[in-house]
mmCIF file of C-alpha atoms in Angstrom:
data_model
loop_
_atom_site.group_PDB
_atom_site.id
_atom_site.type_symbol
_atom_site.label_atom_id
_atom_site.label_comp_id
_atom_site.label_asym_id
_atom_site.label_seq_id
_atom_site.Cartn_x
_atom_site.Cartn_y
_atom_site.Cartn_z
ATOM 1 C CA MET A 1 86.713 99.411 17.451
ATOM 2 C CA THR A 2 83.690 97.139 17.794
ATOM 3 C CA THR A 3 84.280 93.652 19.116
ATOM 4 C CA VAL A 4 82.167 90.741 17.981
ATOM 5 C CA ASP A 5 81.040 88.138 20.489
ATOM 6 C CA THR A 6 81.787 84.813 18.794
ATOM 7 C CA ALA A 7 80.886 82.639 21.788
ATOM 8 C CA LYS A 8 78.099 80.191 21.016
ATOM 9 C CA PRO A 9 74.984 80.597 23.173
ATOM 10 C CA THR A 10 74.441 77.700 25.538
ATOM 11 C CA LEU A 11 71.389 75.656 26.421
ATOM 12 C CA SER A 12 71.370 77.243 29.866
ATOM 13 C CA GLU A 13 71.261 80.734 28.341
ATOM 14 C CA VAL A 14 68.302 79.748 26.175
ATOM 15 C CA ALA A 15 66.513 78.372 29.240
ATOM 16 C CA ARG A 16 67.128 81.600 31.200
ATOM 17 C CA ARG A 17 65.913 83.749 28.275
ATOM 18 C CA ALA A 18 62.750 81.632 27.985
ATOM 19 C CA GLY A 19 62.191 81.564 31.756
ATOM 20 C CA VAL A 20 62.086 77.755 31.923
ATOM 21 C CA GLY A 21 64.204 75.008 33.409
ATOM 22 C CA ARG A 22 67.195 73.630 31.538
ATOM 23 C CA SER A 23 65.562 70.201 31.176
ATOM 24 C CA SER A 24 62.467 71.725 29.568
ATOM 25 C CA ALA A 25 64.622 73.643 27.090
ATOM 26 C CA ALA A 26 66.561 70.456 26.300
ATOM 27 C CA ARG A 27 63.349 68.549 25.536
ATOM 28 C CA VAL A 28 62.163 71.246 23.143
ATOM 29 C CA LEU A 29 65.460 71.685 21.329
ATOM 30 C CA GLY A 30 66.203 67.951 21.312
ATOM 31 C CA ASN A 31 62.700 67.175 20.031
ATOM 32 C CA TYR A 32 62.012 64.484 22.630
ATOM 33 C CA GLY A 33 59.795 64.120 25.650
ATOM 34 C CA SER A 34 56.717 66.296 26.227
ATOM 35 C CA VAL A 35 56.294 69.983 27.055
ATOM 36 C CA SER A 36 53.376 72.366 26.794
ATOM 37 C CA ALA A 37 52.795 74.278 23.576
ATOM 38 C CA HIS A 38 53.374 77.544 25.451
ATOM 39 C CA THR A 39 56.753 76.367 26.782
ATOM 40 C CA ARG A 40 57.786 75.100 23.342
ATOM 41 C CA GLU A 41 56.958 78.458 21.764
ATOM 42 C CA ARG A 42 58.937 80.410 24.386
ATOM 43 C CA VAL A 43 62.015 78.160 24.086
ATOM 44 C CA LEU A 44 62.056 78.285 20.284
ATOM 45 C CA ALA A 45 61.676 82.075 20.332
ATOM 46 C CA ALA A 46 64.579 82.394 22.791
ATOM 47 C CA ALA A 47 66.740 80.094 20.672
ATOM 48 C CA ARG A 48 66.082 82.218 17.580
ATOM 49 C CA GLU A 49 66.859 85.449 19.425
ATOM 50 C CA LEU A 50 70.164 84.094 20.728
ATOM 51 C CA GLY A 51 71.128 82.280 17.503
ATOM 52 C CA TYR A 52 71.297 78.944 19.310
ATOM 53 C CA GLU A 53 72.185 75.908 17.165
ATOM 54 C CA THR A 54 71.327 72.413 18.344
ATOM 55 C CA ASN A 55 74.263 70.099 18.951
ATOM 56 C CA GLU A 56 73.115 67.223 16.742
ATOM 57 C CA LEU A 57 75.750 64.813 18.027
ATOM 58 C CA ALA A 58 74.783 65.388 21.634
ATOM 59 C CA ARG A 59 71.099 65.057 20.796
ATOM 60 C CA SER A 60 71.636 61.770 18.981
ATOM 61 C CA MET A 61 73.619 60.389 21.928
ATOM 62 C CA SER A 62 70.832 61.226 24.352
ATOM 63 C CA THR A 63 67.866 60.187 22.180
ATOM 64 C CA GLY A 64 69.343 57.486 19.935
ATOM 65 C CA VAL A 65 67.874 59.344 16.929
ATOM 66 C CA THR A 66 69.947 61.243 14.352
ATOM 67 C CA MET A 67 67.101 62.284 11.997
ATOM 68 C CA THR A 68 69.275 61.004 9.144
ATOM 69 C CA LEU A 69 68.591 58.544 6.327
ATOM 70 C CA GLY A 70 71.388 56.618 4.639
ATOM 71 C CA VAL A 71 71.100 56.218 0.857
ATOM 72 C CA VAL A 72 73.137 53.646 -1.091
ATOM 73 C CA VAL A 73 72.912 53.781 -4.890
ATOM 74 C CA ALA A 74 74.751 52.125 -7.741
ATOM 75 C CA ASP A 75 75.761 55.128 -9.847
ATOM 76 C CA ILE A 76 75.078 58.748 -8.906
ATOM 77 C CA ALA A 77 76.030 59.837 -12.450
ATOM 78 C CA ASN A 78 73.141 57.807 -13.901
ATOM 79 C CA PRO A 79 70.148 60.133 -14.596
ATOM 80 C CA PHE A 80 67.828 57.427 -13.267
ATOM 81 C CA PHE A 81 69.433 57.512 -9.829
ATOM 82 C CA ALA A 82 69.728 61.308 -9.930
ATOM 83 C CA GLY A 83 65.934 61.464 -10.183
ATOM 84 C CA VAL A 84 65.528 58.859 -7.443
ATOM 85 C CA LEU A 85 67.851 60.795 -5.133
ATOM 86 C CA ARG A 86 65.883 63.994 -5.702
ATOM 87 C CA GLY A 87 62.719 62.197 -4.609
ATOM 88 C CA ILE A 88 64.389 60.745 -1.504
ATOM 89 C CA ALA A 89 65.905 64.083 -0.495
ATOM 90 C CA ASP A 90 62.644 66.001 -0.967
ATOM 91 C CA ALA A 91 60.571 63.509 1.057
ATOM 92 C CA ALA A 92 63.239 63.313 3.770
ATOM 93 C CA ARG A 93 63.508 67.089 4.102
ATOM 94 C CA GLU A 94 59.711 67.397 4.290
ATOM 95 C CA ALA A 95 59.766 65.027 7.279
ATOM 96 C CA GLY A 96 62.696 66.791 8.962
ATOM 97 C CA TYR A 97 65.361 64.245 7.986
ATOM 98 C CA GLY A 98 68.760 64.771 6.379
ATOM 99 C CA THR A 99 70.398 62.293 4.013
ATOM 100 C CA VAL A 100 73.849 60.712 3.718
ATOM 101 C CA LEU A 101 74.642 59.371 0.232
ATOM 102 C CA VAL A 102 77.107 56.600 -0.681
ATOM 103 C CA ASN A 103 77.856 55.355 -4.221
ATOM 104 C CA THR A 104 78.803 51.703 -4.932
ATOM 105 C CA ASP A 105 79.522 51.578 -8.691
ATOM 106 C CA GLU A 106 77.574 48.274 -8.753
ATOM 107 C CA ASP A 107 80.263 46.673 -6.567
ATOM 108 C CA GLU A 108 79.109 44.349 -3.760
ATOM 109 C CA ALA A 109 82.268 44.873 -1.691
ATOM 110 C CA ARG A 110 81.770 48.637 -1.833
ATOM 111 C CA GLU A 111 78.154 48.126 -0.869
ATOM 112 C CA ASP A 112 79.214 46.253 2.281
ATOM 113 C CA GLU A 113 81.589 49.113 3.111
ATOM 114 C CA ALA A 114 78.795 51.626 2.526
ATOM 115 C CA VAL A 115 76.447 49.857 4.914
ATOM 116 C CA ARG A 116 79.138 49.702 7.609
ATOM 117 C CA LEU A 117 79.902 53.396 7.082
ATOM 118 C CA LEU A 118 76.261 54.376 7.482
ATOM 119 C CA MET A 119 75.892 52.197 10.566
ATOM 120 C CA GLY A 120 78.907 53.961 12.036
ATOM 121 C CA LYS A 121 77.194 57.292 11.419
ATOM 122 C CA GLN A 122 74.139 55.978 13.273
ATOM 123 C CA VAL A 123 71.636 56.657 10.490
ATOM 124 C CA ASP A 124 68.049 55.900 11.466
ATOM 125 C CA GLY A 125 67.338 53.842 8.328
ATOM 126 C CA ILE A 126 68.759 52.938 4.923
ATOM 127 C CA VAL A 127 67.380 53.123 1.380
ATOM 128 C CA ILE A 128 69.468 50.877 -0.876
ATOM 129 C CA ALA A 129 69.640 49.795 -4.516
ATOM 130 C CA PRO A 130 71.351 46.401 -4.001
ATOM 131 C CA ALA A 131 74.391 45.817 -6.218
ATOM 132 C CA GLY A 132 74.066 42.018 -6.243
ATOM 133 C CA GLY A 133 71.777 39.760 -8.220
ATOM 134 C CA ALA A 134 68.507 38.396 -6.879
ATOM 135 C CA ALA A 135 70.281 35.542 -5.059
ATOM 136 C CA ALA A 136 73.147 37.650 -3.625
ATOM 137 C CA ASP A 137 74.134 37.377 0.058
ATOM 138 C CA PRO A 138 71.835 39.651 2.123
ATOM 139 C CA ASN A 139 73.725 39.223 5.417
ATOM 140 C CA PRO A 140 75.277 42.735 5.656
ATOM 141 C CA LEU A 141 71.796 44.228 5.406
ATOM 142 C CA ARG A 142 70.357 41.674 7.804
ATOM 143 C CA THR A 143 73.010 42.782 10.311
ATOM 144 C CA ALA A 144 71.734 46.345 10.039
ATOM 145 C CA GLN A 145 68.173 45.150 10.592
ATOM 146 C CA LEU A 146 69.203 43.161 13.682
ATOM 147 C CA ARG A 147 70.662 46.364 15.098
ATOM 148 C CA GLY A 148 67.321 48.113 14.677
ATOM 149 C CA VAL A 149 68.010 49.934 11.411
ATOM 150 C CA PRO A 150 65.091 49.540 8.947
ATOM 151 C CA ILE A 151 65.922 48.845 5.282
ATOM 152 C CA VAL A 152 63.931 49.769 2.174
ATOM 153 C CA GLN A 153 65.149 48.399 -1.154
ATOM 154 C CA ILE A 154 64.739 50.555 -4.227
ATOM 155 C CA ASP A 155 64.767 49.604 -7.937
ATOM 156 C CA ARG A 156 66.132 46.079 -7.181
ATOM 157 C CA THR A 157 65.487 43.410 -4.562
ATOM 158 C CA LEU A 158 67.319 40.531 -2.886
ATOM 159 C CA ALA A 159 65.406 37.263 -2.623
ATOM 160 C CA GLY A 160 66.805 36.437 0.831
ATOM 161 C CA LEU A 161 66.128 39.816 2.464
ATOM 162 C CA GLU A 162 62.879 40.419 4.342
ATOM 163 C CA ALA A 163 62.550 44.149 3.760
ATOM 164 C CA ASP A 164 60.198 46.566 2.059
ATOM 165 C CA ALA A 165 60.921 47.494 -1.547
ATOM 166 C CA VAL A 166 59.788 50.134 -4.006
ATOM 167 C CA VAL A 167 60.422 49.120 -7.609
ATOM 168 C CA MET A 168 59.257 49.762 -11.146
ATOM 169 C CA ASP A 169 56.981 47.220 -12.817
ATOM 170 C CA ASN A 170 59.843 46.389 -15.179
ATOM 171 C CA ARG A 171 58.370 43.165 -16.524
ATOM 172 C CA HIS A 172 55.147 44.870 -17.611
ATOM 173 C CA ALA A 173 57.045 47.819 -19.113
ATOM 174 C CA ALA A 174 59.309 45.597 -21.211
ATOM 175 C CA ARG A 175 56.391 43.476 -22.352
ATOM 176 C CA ASP A 176 54.486 46.594 -23.468
ATOM 177 C CA ALA A 177 57.521 47.864 -25.395
ATOM 178 C CA THR A 178 58.025 44.512 -27.125
ATOM 179 C CA GLU A 179 54.339 44.179 -27.982
ATOM 180 C CA LEU A 180 54.370 47.639 -29.551
ATOM 181 C CA LEU A 181 57.137 46.527 -31.923
ATOM 182 C CA ILE A 182 55.411 43.212 -32.644
ATOM 183 C CA ALA A 183 52.200 45.102 -33.495
ATOM 184 C CA ALA A 184 54.191 47.151 -36.008
ATOM 185 C CA GLY A 185 55.194 43.915 -37.747
ATOM 186 C CA HIS A 186 58.624 43.205 -36.230
ATOM 187 C CA ARG A 187 59.683 39.610 -35.659
ATOM 188 C CA ARG A 188 63.446 40.018 -35.065
ATOM 189 C CA ILE A 189 63.667 42.268 -31.999
ATOM 190 C CA ALA A 190 67.039 42.651 -30.272
ATOM 191 C CA LEU A 191 67.320 43.329 -26.522
ATOM 192 C CA VAL A 192 70.049 45.733 -25.346
ATOM 193 C CA TRP A 193 71.289 45.339 -22.736
ATOM 194 C CA GLY A 194 70.747 41.966 -21.191
ATOM 195 C CA PRO A 195 72.767 39.825 -18.782
ATOM 196 C CA ALA A 196 76.109 41.424 -17.976
ATOM 197 C CA ARG A 197 77.152 38.435 -15.852
ATOM 198 C CA LEU A 198 76.524 35.715 -18.430
ATOM 199 C CA GLY A 199 79.300 34.709 -20.858
ATOM 200 C CA ARG A 200 78.296 34.435 -24.488
ATOM 201 C CA GLN A 201 79.632 30.920 -24.782
ATOM 202 C CA THR A 202 76.923 29.733 -22.377
ATOM 203 C CA VAL A 203 73.974 31.656 -23.781
ATOM 204 C CA THR A 204 70.902 29.540 -24.486
ATOM 205 C CA PRO A 205 67.205 30.267 -23.876
ATOM 206 C CA SER A 206 67.335 28.214 -20.654
ATOM 207 C CA SER A 207 70.544 29.849 -19.405
ATOM 208 C CA LEU A 208 69.011 33.269 -20.035
ATOM 209 C CA GLU A 209 65.994 32.244 -17.964
ATOM 210 C CA ARG A 210 68.201 31.038 -15.066
ATOM 211 C CA TRP A 211 70.256 34.203 -15.221
ATOM 212 C CA ALA A 212 67.198 36.451 -15.154
ATOM 213 C CA THR A 213 65.845 34.901 -11.946
ATOM 214 C CA THR A 214 69.066 34.390 -9.971
ATOM 215 C CA THR A 215 72.308 36.005 -11.106
ATOM 216 C CA GLU A 216 71.556 39.421 -12.520
ATOM 217 C CA LEU A 217 70.066 42.579 -11.035
ATOM 218 C CA THR A 218 66.343 42.004 -10.609
ATOM 219 C CA SER A 219 65.457 45.160 -12.568
ATOM 220 C CA VAL A 220 67.393 43.926 -15.613
ATOM 221 C CA GLY A 221 66.146 40.356 -15.208
ATOM 222 C CA GLU A 222 62.522 41.482 -15.014
ATOM 223 C CA ARG A 223 62.891 43.393 -18.282
ATOM 224 C CA PHE A 224 64.212 40.279 -19.992
ATOM 225 C CA LEU A 225 61.280 38.251 -18.648
ATOM 226 C CA GLY A 226 58.800 40.823 -19.958
ATOM 227 C CA TYR A 227 60.501 40.767 -23.367
ATOM 228 C CA ARG A 228 60.356 36.977 -23.438
ATOM 229 C CA ALA A 229 56.708 36.910 -22.362
ATOM 230 C CA ALA A 230 55.751 39.140 -25.298
ATOM 231 C CA LEU A 231 57.656 36.903 -27.739
ATOM 232 C CA ASP A 232 56.040 33.772 -26.308
ATOM 233 C CA ALA A 233 52.562 35.295 -26.527
ATOM 234 C CA ALA A 234 53.164 36.084 -30.211
ATOM 235 C CA ASP A 235 54.640 32.609 -30.822
ATOM 236 C CA LEU A 236 58.008 34.129 -31.768
ATOM 237 C CA GLU A 237 61.357 32.438 -31.222
ATOM 238 C CA LEU A 238 63.680 33.711 -28.515
ATOM 239 C CA ASP A 239 67.044 33.978 -30.280
ATOM 240 C CA PRO A 240 69.902 34.390 -27.757
ATOM 241 C CA ALA A 241 72.095 35.750 -30.569
ATOM 242 C CA ILE A 242 70.159 39.039 -30.478
ATOM 243 C CA VAL A 243 70.086 39.369 -26.676
ATOM 244 C CA MET A 244 73.109 41.391 -25.581
ATOM 245 C CA THR A 245 75.298 39.924 -22.829
ATOM 246 C CA GLY A 246 78.584 41.061 -21.340
ATOM 247 C CA GLU A 247 79.914 44.592 -20.971
ATOM 248 C CA GLN A 248 77.240 47.144 -20.134
ATOM 249 C CA SER A 249 78.618 50.318 -21.685
ATOM 250 C CA ILE A 250 78.077 52.455 -24.769
ATOM 251 C CA ALA A 251 81.142 50.841 -26.356
ATOM 252 C CA GLY A 252 79.806 47.375 -25.512
ATOM 253 C CA VAL A 253 76.431 48.230 -27.034
ATOM 254 C CA ARG A 254 78.041 49.502 -30.235
ATOM 255 C CA ALA A 255 80.094 46.318 -30.597
ATOM 256 C CA PHE A 256 76.974 44.181 -30.094
ATOM 257 C CA VAL A 257 74.880 46.190 -32.572
ATOM 258 C CA ARG A 258 77.683 46.084 -35.133
ATOM 259 C CA THR A 259 77.867 42.299 -34.797
ATOM 260 C CA VAL A 260 74.147 41.567 -35.099
ATOM 261 C CA LEU A 261 73.670 43.929 -38.027
ATOM 262 C CA ALA A 262 76.298 41.937 -39.949
ATOM 263 C CA THR A 263 74.502 38.582 -39.479
ATOM 264 C CA PRO A 264 72.413 36.902 -42.208
ATOM 265 C CA ARG A 265 69.243 37.576 -40.169
ATOM 266 C CA PRO A 266 69.768 40.983 -38.552
ATOM 267 C CA PRO A 267 67.160 42.449 -36.215
ATOM 268 C CA THR A 268 64.696 44.980 -37.565
ATOM 269 C CA ALA A 269 64.182 46.619 -34.151
ATOM 270 C CA PHE A 270 65.970 47.232 -30.853
ATOM 271 C CA ILE A 271 64.737 47.579 -27.278
ATOM 272 C CA ALA A 272 67.346 49.517 -25.295
ATOM 273 C CA THR A 273 66.752 49.113 -21.566
ATOM 274 C CA GLU A 274 69.002 51.932 -20.294
ATOM 275 C CA LEU A 275 69.790 55.468 -21.457
ATOM 276 C CA ASP A 276 73.390 54.553 -22.377
ATOM 277 C CA ALA A 277 72.031 51.578 -24.324
ATOM 278 C CA VAL A 278 69.803 53.928 -26.344
ATOM 279 C CA ILE A 279 72.796 56.132 -27.140
ATOM 280 C CA GLY A 280 74.949 53.177 -28.198
ATOM 281 C CA VAL A 281 72.247 51.766 -30.478
ATOM 282 C CA LEU A 282 71.601 55.118 -32.152
ATOM 283 C CA GLU A 283 75.317 55.773 -32.701
ATOM 284 C CA GLU A 284 75.932 52.405 -34.334
ATOM 285 C CA VAL A 285 72.730 52.429 -36.400
ATOM 286 C CA HIS A 286 73.690 55.810 -37.807
ATOM 287 C CA ALA A 287 77.270 54.657 -38.398
ATOM 288 C CA ALA A 288 75.839 51.788 -40.478
ATOM 289 C CA GLY A 289 74.006 54.287 -42.675
ATOM 290 C CA LEU A 290 70.586 53.181 -41.443
ATOM 291 C CA ARG A 291 67.682 55.536 -40.827
ATOM 292 C CA VAL A 292 65.325 55.506 -37.856
ATOM 293 C CA PRO A 293 62.562 54.373 -38.247
ATOM 294 C CA ALA A 294 62.646 53.670 -42.011
ATOM 295 C CA ASP A 295 65.407 51.055 -41.691
ATOM 296 C CA MET A 296 65.449 50.332 -37.965
ATOM 297 C CA SER A 297 62.905 50.827 -35.166
ATOM 298 C CA ILE A 298 63.940 51.646 -31.589
ATOM 299 C CA VAL A 299 62.270 51.747 -28.167
ATOM 300 C CA GLY A 300 64.260 53.038 -25.195
ATOM 301 C CA PHE A 301 63.948 53.156 -21.417
ATOM 302 C CA ASP A 302 64.607 56.109 -19.107
ATOM 303 C CA ASP A 303 62.900 58.950 -20.949
ATOM 304 C CA SER A 304 65.103 62.009 -21.408
ATOM 305 C CA PRO A 305 64.366 65.574 -22.600
ATOM 306 C CA TRP A 306 66.419 64.987 -25.757
ATOM 307 C CA ALA A 307 64.265 61.981 -26.694
ATOM 308 C CA SER A 308 61.383 64.258 -27.701
ATOM 309 C CA VAL A 309 63.525 66.640 -29.793
ATOM 310 C CA PHE A 310 65.664 63.985 -31.476
ATOM 311 C CA ASP A 311 64.979 63.521 -35.203
ATOM 312 C CA PRO A 312 62.880 61.438 -35.167
ATOM 313 C CA PRO A 313 61.592 61.626 -31.566
ATOM 314 C CA ILE A 314 62.390 58.398 -29.709
ATOM 315 C CA THR A 315 59.664 56.159 -28.304
ATOM 316 C CA THR A 316 60.585 55.508 -24.670
ATOM 317 C CA VAL A 317 59.412 53.976 -21.405
ATOM 318 C CA ARG A 318 59.096 56.851 -18.955
ATOM 319 C CA GLN A 319 59.705 55.842 -15.345
ATOM 320 C CA PRO A 320 58.471 58.014 -12.434
ATOM 321 C CA VAL A 321 61.928 58.048 -10.869
ATOM 322 C CA GLN A 322 61.343 60.940 -8.480
ATOM 323 C CA ARG A 323 58.154 59.332 -7.202
ATOM 324 C CA LEU A 324 60.120 56.109 -6.732
ATOM 325 C CA GLY A 325 62.475 57.911 -4.346
ATOM 326 C CA GLU A 326 59.645 59.670 -2.542
ATOM 327 C CA HIS A 327 57.780 56.417 -1.900
ATOM 328 C CA ALA A 328 60.932 54.706 -0.605
ATOM 329 C CA ALA A 329 61.827 57.548 1.779
ATOM 330 C CA ARG A 330 58.307 57.842 3.149
ATOM 331 C CA ARG A 331 58.038 54.104 3.707
ATOM 332 C CA LEU A 332 61.391 54.096 5.509
ATOM 333 C CA ILE A 333 60.330 56.968 7.755
ATOM 334 C CA GLU A 334 57.131 55.064 8.594
ATOM 335 C CA ARG A 335 59.240 52.073 9.660
ATOM 336 C CA ILE A 336 61.564 54.294 11.704
ATOM 337 C CA SER A 337 58.484 55.727 13.412
ATOM 338 C CA GLY A 338 57.401 52.240 14.452
ATOM 339 C CA ALA A 339 55.053 51.090 11.690
ATOM 340 C CA GLY A 340 54.659 47.319 11.856
ATOM 341 C CA GLY A 341 53.405 44.726 9.427
ATOM 342 C CA GLU A 342 54.963 42.304 6.969
ATOM 343 C CA PRO A 343 57.446 43.588 4.351
ATOM 344 C CA PHE A 344 55.792 44.464 1.067
ATOM 345 C CA VAL A 345 56.860 45.363 -2.474
ATOM 346 C CA ASP A 346 55.386 48.530 -3.996
ATOM 347 C CA HIS A 347 55.330 48.300 -7.821
ATOM 348 C CA LEU A 348 55.104 51.656 -9.611
ATOM 349 C CA ALA A 349 53.789 51.744 -13.171
ATOM 350 C CA SER A 350 55.746 53.309 -16.027
ATOM 351 C CA GLU A 351 54.382 55.057 -19.117
ATOM 352 C CA LEU A 352 55.148 54.093 -22.720
ATOM 353 C CA ILE A 353 55.570 57.306 -24.736
ATOM 354 C CA ASP A 354 54.918 56.446 -28.402
ATOM 355 C CA ARG A 355 56.764 58.952 -30.562
ATOM 356 C CA GLY A 356 58.322 58.541 -34.014
ATOM 357 C CA SER A 357 60.992 55.825 -33.813
ATOM 358 C CA ILE A 358 58.824 52.843 -34.794
ATOM 359 C CA ALA A 359 57.721 51.846 -38.291
ATOM 360 C CA ALA A 360 56.908 48.600 -40.067
ATOM 361 C CA PRO A 361 60.037 46.617 -41.051
ATOM 362 C CA ARG A 362 61.196 47.100 -44.628
ATOM 363 C CA GLY A 363 60.340 44.256 -47.027
#
């Protein structure tokens, strides 16, 4: 009967096989310090022959580096963040880093817990989509920075946090979408969804403006500001009654659409700023017996494969979500590696895909 040696090879055994000192082998396998190219090649060859696996915990304790990025996102089930995560993971792996992912469900308390968890795991840096509005408390992230952990914000930003950010040019994208509908002749354009944190009893043009710049997620607020800028440029009234507030869900969208379609001056077009918003609008428009685009025009965000095969194909704002993640991860790795300079915001452009869901309003 053959016996299998299950004992793990040790660092000393690798050093003996390579014919070098233990400290030289440790520097090669721990990826720190300096050794000659010849020594590095011999140690790595010996490690492969013996099946040696680096003790990552021990290496991190000796070097202070874990080669790990922490990633904090709002909703891993959202296709937008799925694309972002793919970009982060690919860029991290290319640079030799692993990733640790934590989901917050847009909850600030969970976000604080996530940051503490990642700090406890000694990640080298954190990419985060902040759950709070523009004016939310940045102190938990500042604490991480004070402990030497670089932060890169993604998709959203906090006004009080001095950290790099990689975001979409949401204001420009929303303005382009609104202008496309205005050019088709629409004057009553509903925005779905808008401020989740603003009660309908307080909704006025000025309260919407305050919300967009302070309370809500900056990505959502920027889209509202782009929508408003297009209306202002066309000398069109901003009507808060056709800007959705409150519950951000498919059910909430359907309730809003049902309400505005029953008003004396219903919208003739919708801008849906999230994939679930697009679904909710389409479901309720069809339930009302309306046809797209003959009776109702629609522009959506977060392009999806089904948007091009839907009947009719849906005009959407396509966001380079994977590139967003790649840029954020690479910038974070630069900071971890010692890159200096003032924090900056990298705005990535989106693409408006004009398909078949826009027509001139009837009558």
